[in-house]
């Protein structure tokens, strides 16, 4: 069976967690392929809201197996807290949550290095979630990292000490004010490692290969969004992994010719948290209204999410890079009551009109050109089928489908599992 992918097409927080949860009933296995606890994937059902960080969003379905792939970076401390949060829901995670031995481990000093690096950048800071993501991936590509499989070896603490010592020297090198008590952080860390070790560690690429061979259905879950991709995002204001479709191949060991559907998720408008360019960003009461109605606060850091109109040029780029086969439009309900809606359909780039994403999208060079649409007044949150959609919403959807040349299969009209309309 082919492996289907689900990934975010903007700057993250598109609603991936919600949709993975909705789709899980169609799959035997849900596998996270990159990122780490910088992610916050929200699921809502039965009046309860859950935010998952490292654990795949299929975990609330008893029949599904959830795999944390080799491309993921795991902070045992965050992970242990995540497990604790699941305890009251009777989830048999020792059975249905399994972890790749090749996934890298986030150490306490990686978090400190993240903070030191950001502090040293001053105004040019990335706006990192400070979860140690960048430094951990740096150690991975620098071939210094500690992997989950190492935790099974008797001498892993020696390797840990050597790396932590090196990190402490690096923190000093940054020469910024980062206060910490590593001894205390280590007590928490070593305890959490013991919790992590109670789960099953596997050779996940082999597991997934055999699962595919025996006809099991697999959905790969991405974190962050395409515009935060280390190669294709708004560098350097990106995360440190490949968030795009190729990241699923390297992050799970799935061959490119085994990929089936690529589900691309986007919000009906755009948000971004952290620093970096954002051409369609709104700085007025319209943006404030989106933030308020959309409850646009980061699930991980609680920071305000910056809001703006949908950027079709950036979206098209993301569809291209990922080979998206089906689109899912989230949070359409948030746009109810806006008199008119804008979609960026071209850029003015250094005085010239262009319709592709150029190398630099900094505001001094680039201004969005908009197409305007009539808004809709109707509340979408109680709607259960497409036939109930107002004409203006249908027009908005039809325009996007025509421009992107990809069908919008799902329209999400609220945070709950049930507020999901398949077309
Ligand atoms: P993820 O990181 O892509 O999983 O997305 P987040 O969970 O960080 O952010 C999405 C937020 O929007 C969460 O608070 C969801 O509960 C919420 N959400 C998801 N879909 C919808 C929707 O269609 N309408 C509304 N109003 N909220 C939604
Ligand atoms: P999910 O999976 C939104 C952003 C941070 C920062 C940049 C780098 O919930 O969609 P990092 O901690 O990775 O070094 O931060 O990336 N960022 C996210 N923004 N959603 C996320 O994940 C994000 N993960 C990282 O705000 O700008
Ligand atoms: Mg999120």
PDB file of C-alpha atoms in Angstrom, residues 90-242:
ATOM      1  CA  UNK A  90      -6.728   5.098  29.140  1.00  0.00           C
ATOM      2  CA  UNK A  91      -4.416   4.929  26.171  1.00  0.00           C
ATOM      3  CA  UNK A  92      -2.263   1.845  25.899  1.00  0.00           C
ATOM      4  CA  UNK A  93       0.796   3.712  24.645  1.00  0.00           C
ATOM      5  CA  UNK A  94       3.182   0.921  25.562  1.00  0.00           C
ATOM      6  CA  UNK A  95       1.472  -1.007  22.814  1.00  0.00           C
ATOM      7  CA  UNK A  96       0.425   1.544  20.227  1.00  0.00           C
ATOM      8  CA  UNK A  97       3.176   4.173  20.405  1.00  0.00           C
ATOM      9  CA  UNK A  98       6.566   3.148  19.045  1.00  0.00           C
ATOM     10  CA  UNK A  99       9.753   5.111  18.525  1.00  0.00           C
ATOM     11  CA  UNK A 100      12.498   4.950  15.938  1.00  0.00           C
ATOM     12  CA  UNK A 101      15.926   4.134  17.357  1.00  0.00           C
ATOM     13  CA  UNK A 102      17.308   6.620  14.841  1.00  0.00           C
ATOM     14  CA  UNK A 103      15.355   9.606  16.186  1.00  0.00           C
ATOM     15  CA  UNK A 104      17.666  12.153  17.827  1.00  0.00           C
ATOM     16  CA  UNK A 105      17.435  13.202  21.457  1.00  0.00           C
ATOM     17  CA  UNK A 106      17.134  16.839  22.557  1.00  0.00           C
ATOM     18  CA  UNK A 107      19.423  17.382  25.552  1.00  0.00           C
ATOM     19  CA  UNK A 108      18.932  20.083  28.211  1.00  0.00           C
ATOM     20  CA  UNK A 109      21.982  21.875  26.806  1.00  0.00           C
ATOM     21  CA  UNK A 110      20.387  21.956  23.337  1.00  0.00           C
ATOM     22  CA  UNK A 111      17.605  24.055  24.836  1.00  0.00           C
ATOM     23  CA  UNK A 112      20.171  26.326  26.464  1.00  0.00           C
ATOM     24  CA  UNK A 113      22.085  26.670  23.220  1.00  0.00           C
ATOM     25  CA  UNK A 114      18.866  27.618  21.443  1.00  0.00           C
ATOM     26  CA  UNK A 115      18.305  30.382  24.021  1.00  0.00           C
ATOM     27  CA  UNK A 116      21.932  31.575  23.800  1.00  0.00           C
ATOM     28  CA  UNK A 117      21.855  31.645  20.009  1.00  0.00           C
ATOM     29  CA  UNK A 118      18.621  33.648  19.979  1.00  0.00           C
ATOM     30  CA  UNK A 119      19.881  36.076  22.642  1.00  0.00           C
ATOM     31  CA  UNK A 120      23.073  36.649  20.637  1.00  0.00           C
ATOM     32  CA  UNK A 121      21.067  37.531  17.517  1.00  0.00           C
ATOM     33  CA  UNK A 122      19.231  40.398  19.216  1.00  0.00           C
ATOM     34  CA  UNK A 123      16.673  41.952  16.847  1.00  0.00           C
ATOM     35  CA  UNK A 124      17.562  39.448  14.123  1.00  0.00           C
ATOM     36  CA  UNK A 125      16.355  36.523  16.232  1.00  0.00           C
ATOM     37  CA  UNK A 126      14.422  33.736  14.509  1.00  0.00           C
ATOM     38  CA  UNK A 127      11.673  33.718  17.099  1.00  0.00           C
ATOM     39  CA  UNK A 128      12.434  30.079  17.864  1.00  0.00           C
ATOM     40  CA  UNK A 129      10.165  28.181  20.221  1.00  0.00           C
ATOM     41  CA  UNK A 130      13.357  27.643  22.297  1.00  0.00           C
ATOM     42  CA  UNK A 131      12.808  23.901  22.458  1.00  0.00           C
ATOM     43  CA  UNK A 132      16.338  23.090  21.302  1.00  0.00           C
ATOM     44  CA  UNK A 133      15.298  22.127  17.774  1.00  0.00           C
ATOM     45  CA  UNK A 134      18.033  23.975  15.827  1.00  0.00           C
ATOM     46  CA  UNK A 135      20.961  22.834  18.008  1.00  0.00           C
ATOM     47  CA  UNK A 136      19.741  19.212  17.994  1.00  0.00           C
ATOM     48  CA  UNK A 137      19.489  19.068  14.198  1.00  0.00           C
ATOM     49  CA  UNK A 138      22.898  20.771  14.026  1.00  0.00           C
ATOM     50  CA  UNK A 139      24.375  17.969  16.115  1.00  0.00           C
ATOM     51  CA  UNK A 140      22.599  15.452  13.896  1.00  0.00           C
ATOM     52  CA  UNK A 141      24.067  16.807  10.664  1.00  0.00           C
ATOM     53  CA  UNK A 142      27.383  17.503  12.429  1.00  0.00           C
ATOM     54  CA  UNK A 143      27.409  13.797  13.363  1.00  0.00           C
ATOM     55  CA  UNK A 144      27.625  14.418  17.083  1.00  0.00           C
ATOM     56  CA  UNK A 145      24.061  13.662  18.126  1.00  0.00           C
ATOM     57  CA  UNK A 146      22.677  11.150  20.598  1.00  0.00           C
ATOM     58  CA  UNK A 147      19.997   8.897  19.194  1.00  0.00           C
ATOM     59  CA  UNK A 148      17.197   7.033  20.922  1.00  0.00           C
ATOM     60  CA  UNK A 149      19.019   3.764  20.145  1.00  0.00           C
ATOM     61  CA  UNK A 150      22.056   5.019  22.082  1.00  0.00           C
ATOM     62  CA  UNK A 151      19.973   5.110  25.255  1.00  0.00           C
ATOM     63  CA  UNK A 152      19.967   1.299  25.188  1.00  0.00           C
ATOM     64  CA  UNK A 153      23.775   1.195  25.353  1.00  0.00           C
ATOM     65  CA  UNK A 154      25.631   0.999  28.673  1.00  0.00           C
ATOM     66  CA  UNK A 155      28.012   3.857  27.910  1.00  0.00           C
ATOM     67  CA  UNK A 156      25.521   6.437  26.648  1.00  0.00           C
ATOM     68  CA  UNK A 157      25.967   8.679  29.703  1.00  0.00           C
ATOM     69  CA  UNK A 158      29.664   9.116  28.874  1.00  0.00           C
ATOM     70  CA  UNK A 159      28.728  10.232  25.401  1.00  0.00           C
ATOM     71  CA  UNK A 160      26.137  12.506  26.944  1.00  0.00           C
ATOM     72  CA  UNK A 161      28.673  14.086  29.335  1.00  0.00           C
ATOM     73  CA  UNK A 162      31.174  14.791  26.573  1.00  0.00           C
ATOM     74  CA  UNK A 163      28.523  16.452  24.415  1.00  0.00           C
ATOM     75  CA  UNK A 164      27.028  18.439  27.300  1.00  0.00           C
ATOM     76  CA  UNK A 165      30.509  19.698  28.245  1.00  0.00           C
ATOM     77  CA  UNK A 166      31.069  20.836  24.697  1.00  0.00           C
ATOM     78  CA  UNK A 167      27.706  22.584  24.718  1.00  0.00           C
ATOM     79  CA  UNK A 168      28.562  24.400  27.944  1.00  0.00           C
ATOM     80  CA  UNK A 169      31.731  25.736  26.347  1.00  0.00           C
ATOM     81  CA  UNK A 170      29.680  26.885  23.354  1.00  0.00           C
ATOM     82  CA  UNK A 171      27.159  28.630  25.606  1.00  0.00           C
ATOM     83  CA  UNK A 172      30.035  30.498  27.210  1.00  0.00           C
ATOM     84  CA  UNK A 173      31.331  31.423  23.771  1.00  0.00           C
ATOM     85  CA  UNK A 174      28.024  33.159  22.968  1.00  0.00           C
ATOM     86  CA  UNK A 175      28.749  35.471  25.876  1.00  0.00           C
ATOM     87  CA  UNK A 176      25.101  36.298  26.584  1.00  0.00           C
ATOM     88  CA  UNK A 177      23.064  36.240  29.752  1.00  0.00           C
ATOM     89  CA  UNK A 178      21.557  32.740  29.928  1.00  0.00           C
ATOM     90  CA  UNK A 179      20.931  31.678  33.529  1.00  0.00           C
ATOM     91  CA  UNK A 180      20.719  27.977  34.194  1.00  0.00           C
ATOM     92  CA  UNK A 181      21.243  25.197  36.655  1.00  0.00           C
ATOM     93  CA  UNK A 182      22.306  22.221  34.563  1.00  0.00           C
ATOM     94  CA  UNK A 183      22.409  19.850  37.552  1.00  0.00           C
ATOM     95  CA  UNK A 184      18.692  20.414  38.162  1.00  0.00           C
ATOM     96  CA  UNK A 185      17.876  20.119  34.471  1.00  0.00           C
ATOM     97  CA  UNK A 186      19.799  16.860  34.302  1.00  0.00           C
ATOM     98  CA  UNK A 187      17.890  15.286  37.212  1.00  0.00           C
ATOM     99  CA  UNK A 188      14.655  15.925  35.309  1.00  0.00           C
ATOM    100  CA  UNK A 189      16.221  14.772  32.037  1.00  0.00           C
ATOM    101  CA  UNK A 190      17.593  11.454  33.329  1.00  0.00           C
ATOM    102  CA  UNK A 191      14.267  10.657  35.001  1.00  0.00           C
ATOM    103  CA  UNK A 192      12.451  11.398  31.742  1.00  0.00           C
ATOM    104  CA  UNK A 193      14.880   9.184  29.801  1.00  0.00           C
ATOM    105  CA  UNK A 194      13.829   6.296  32.059  1.00  0.00           C
ATOM    106  CA  UNK A 195      10.179   7.003  31.170  1.00  0.00           C
ATOM    107  CA  UNK A 196      11.061   7.105  27.471  1.00  0.00           C
ATOM    108  CA  UNK A 197      12.822   3.757  27.848  1.00  0.00           C
ATOM    109  CA  UNK A 198       9.601   2.096  29.003  1.00  0.00           C
ATOM    110  CA  UNK A 199       8.291   2.455  25.432  1.00  0.00           C
ATOM    111  CA  UNK A 200       9.141   0.255  22.468  1.00  0.00           C
ATOM    112  CA  UNK A 201      12.147   1.343  20.411  1.00  0.00           C
ATOM    113  CA  UNK A 202      12.120  -0.060  16.892  1.00  0.00           C
ATOM    114  CA  UNK A 203      13.926   0.003  13.565  1.00  0.00           C
ATOM    115  CA  UNK A 204      11.088   2.042  12.144  1.00  0.00           C
ATOM    116  CA  UNK A 205      12.075   1.975   8.473  1.00  0.00           C
ATOM    117  CA  UNK A 206      11.962  -1.833   8.580  1.00  0.00           C
ATOM    118  CA  UNK A 207       8.697  -1.770  10.532  1.00  0.00           C
ATOM    119  CA  UNK A 208       7.083   0.549   8.004  1.00  0.00           C
ATOM    120  CA  UNK A 209       8.441  -1.429   5.069  1.00  0.00           C
ATOM    121  CA  UNK A 210       6.942  -4.663   6.396  1.00  0.00           C
ATOM    122  CA  UNK A 211       3.694  -2.896   7.279  1.00  0.00           C
ATOM    123  CA  UNK A 212       3.399  -1.601   3.729  1.00  0.00           C
ATOM    124  CA  UNK A 213       4.192  -5.014   2.319  1.00  0.00           C
ATOM    125  CA  UNK A 214       1.463  -6.634   4.361  1.00  0.00           C
ATOM    126  CA  UNK A 215      -1.121  -4.145   3.097  1.00  0.00           C
ATOM    127  CA  UNK A 216      -1.337  -1.857   6.128  1.00  0.00           C
ATOM    128  CA  UNK A 217      -2.393   1.731   5.461  1.00  0.00           C
ATOM    129  CA  UNK A 218      -0.015   4.462   6.609  1.00  0.00           C
ATOM    130  CA  UNK A 219      -0.477   8.213   7.005  1.00  0.00           C
ATOM    131  CA  UNK A 220       2.654  10.322   7.514  1.00  0.00           C
ATOM    132  CA  UNK A 221       2.065  13.408   9.676  1.00  0.00           C
ATOM    133  CA  UNK A 222       4.151  16.512   9.117  1.00  0.00           C
ATOM    134  CA  UNK A 223       4.900  19.267  11.579  1.00  0.00           C
ATOM    135  CA  UNK A 224       5.413  22.985  10.963  1.00  0.00           C
ATOM    136  CA  UNK A 225       4.643  24.159   7.425  1.00  0.00           C
ATOM    137  CA  UNK A 226       6.248  24.353   3.984  1.00  0.00           C
ATOM    138  CA  UNK A 227       7.274  28.002   4.408  1.00  0.00           C
ATOM    139  CA  UNK A 228       9.272  26.969   7.490  1.00  0.00           C
ATOM    140  CA  UNK A 229      11.174  24.283   5.530  1.00  0.00           C
ATOM    141  CA  UNK A 230      14.946  24.543   5.951  1.00  0.00           C
ATOM    142  CA  UNK A 231      15.468  24.574   2.156  1.00  0.00           C
ATOM    143  CA  UNK A 232      12.283  26.059   0.723  1.00  0.00           C
ATOM    144  CA  UNK A 233      11.052  28.264   3.555  1.00  0.00           C
ATOM    145  CA  UNK A 234      11.750  31.911   4.295  1.00  0.00           C
ATOM    146  CA  UNK A 235      15.352  31.246   5.338  1.00  0.00           C
ATOM    147  CA  UNK A 236      16.800  31.994   7.863  1.00  0.00           C
ATOM    148  CA  UNK A 237      13.401  32.429   9.537  1.00  0.00           C
ATOM    149  CA  UNK A 238      12.607  28.740   9.304  1.00  0.00           C
ATOM    150  CA  UNK A 239      12.852  25.609  11.377  1.00  0.00           C
ATOM    151  CA  UNK A 240      15.755  23.163  11.025  1.00  0.00           C
ATOM    152  CA  UNK A 241      14.093  20.267   9.212  1.00  0.00           C
ATOM    153  CA  UNK A 242      12.533  19.506   5.839  1.00  0.00           C
TER     154      UNK A 242
END
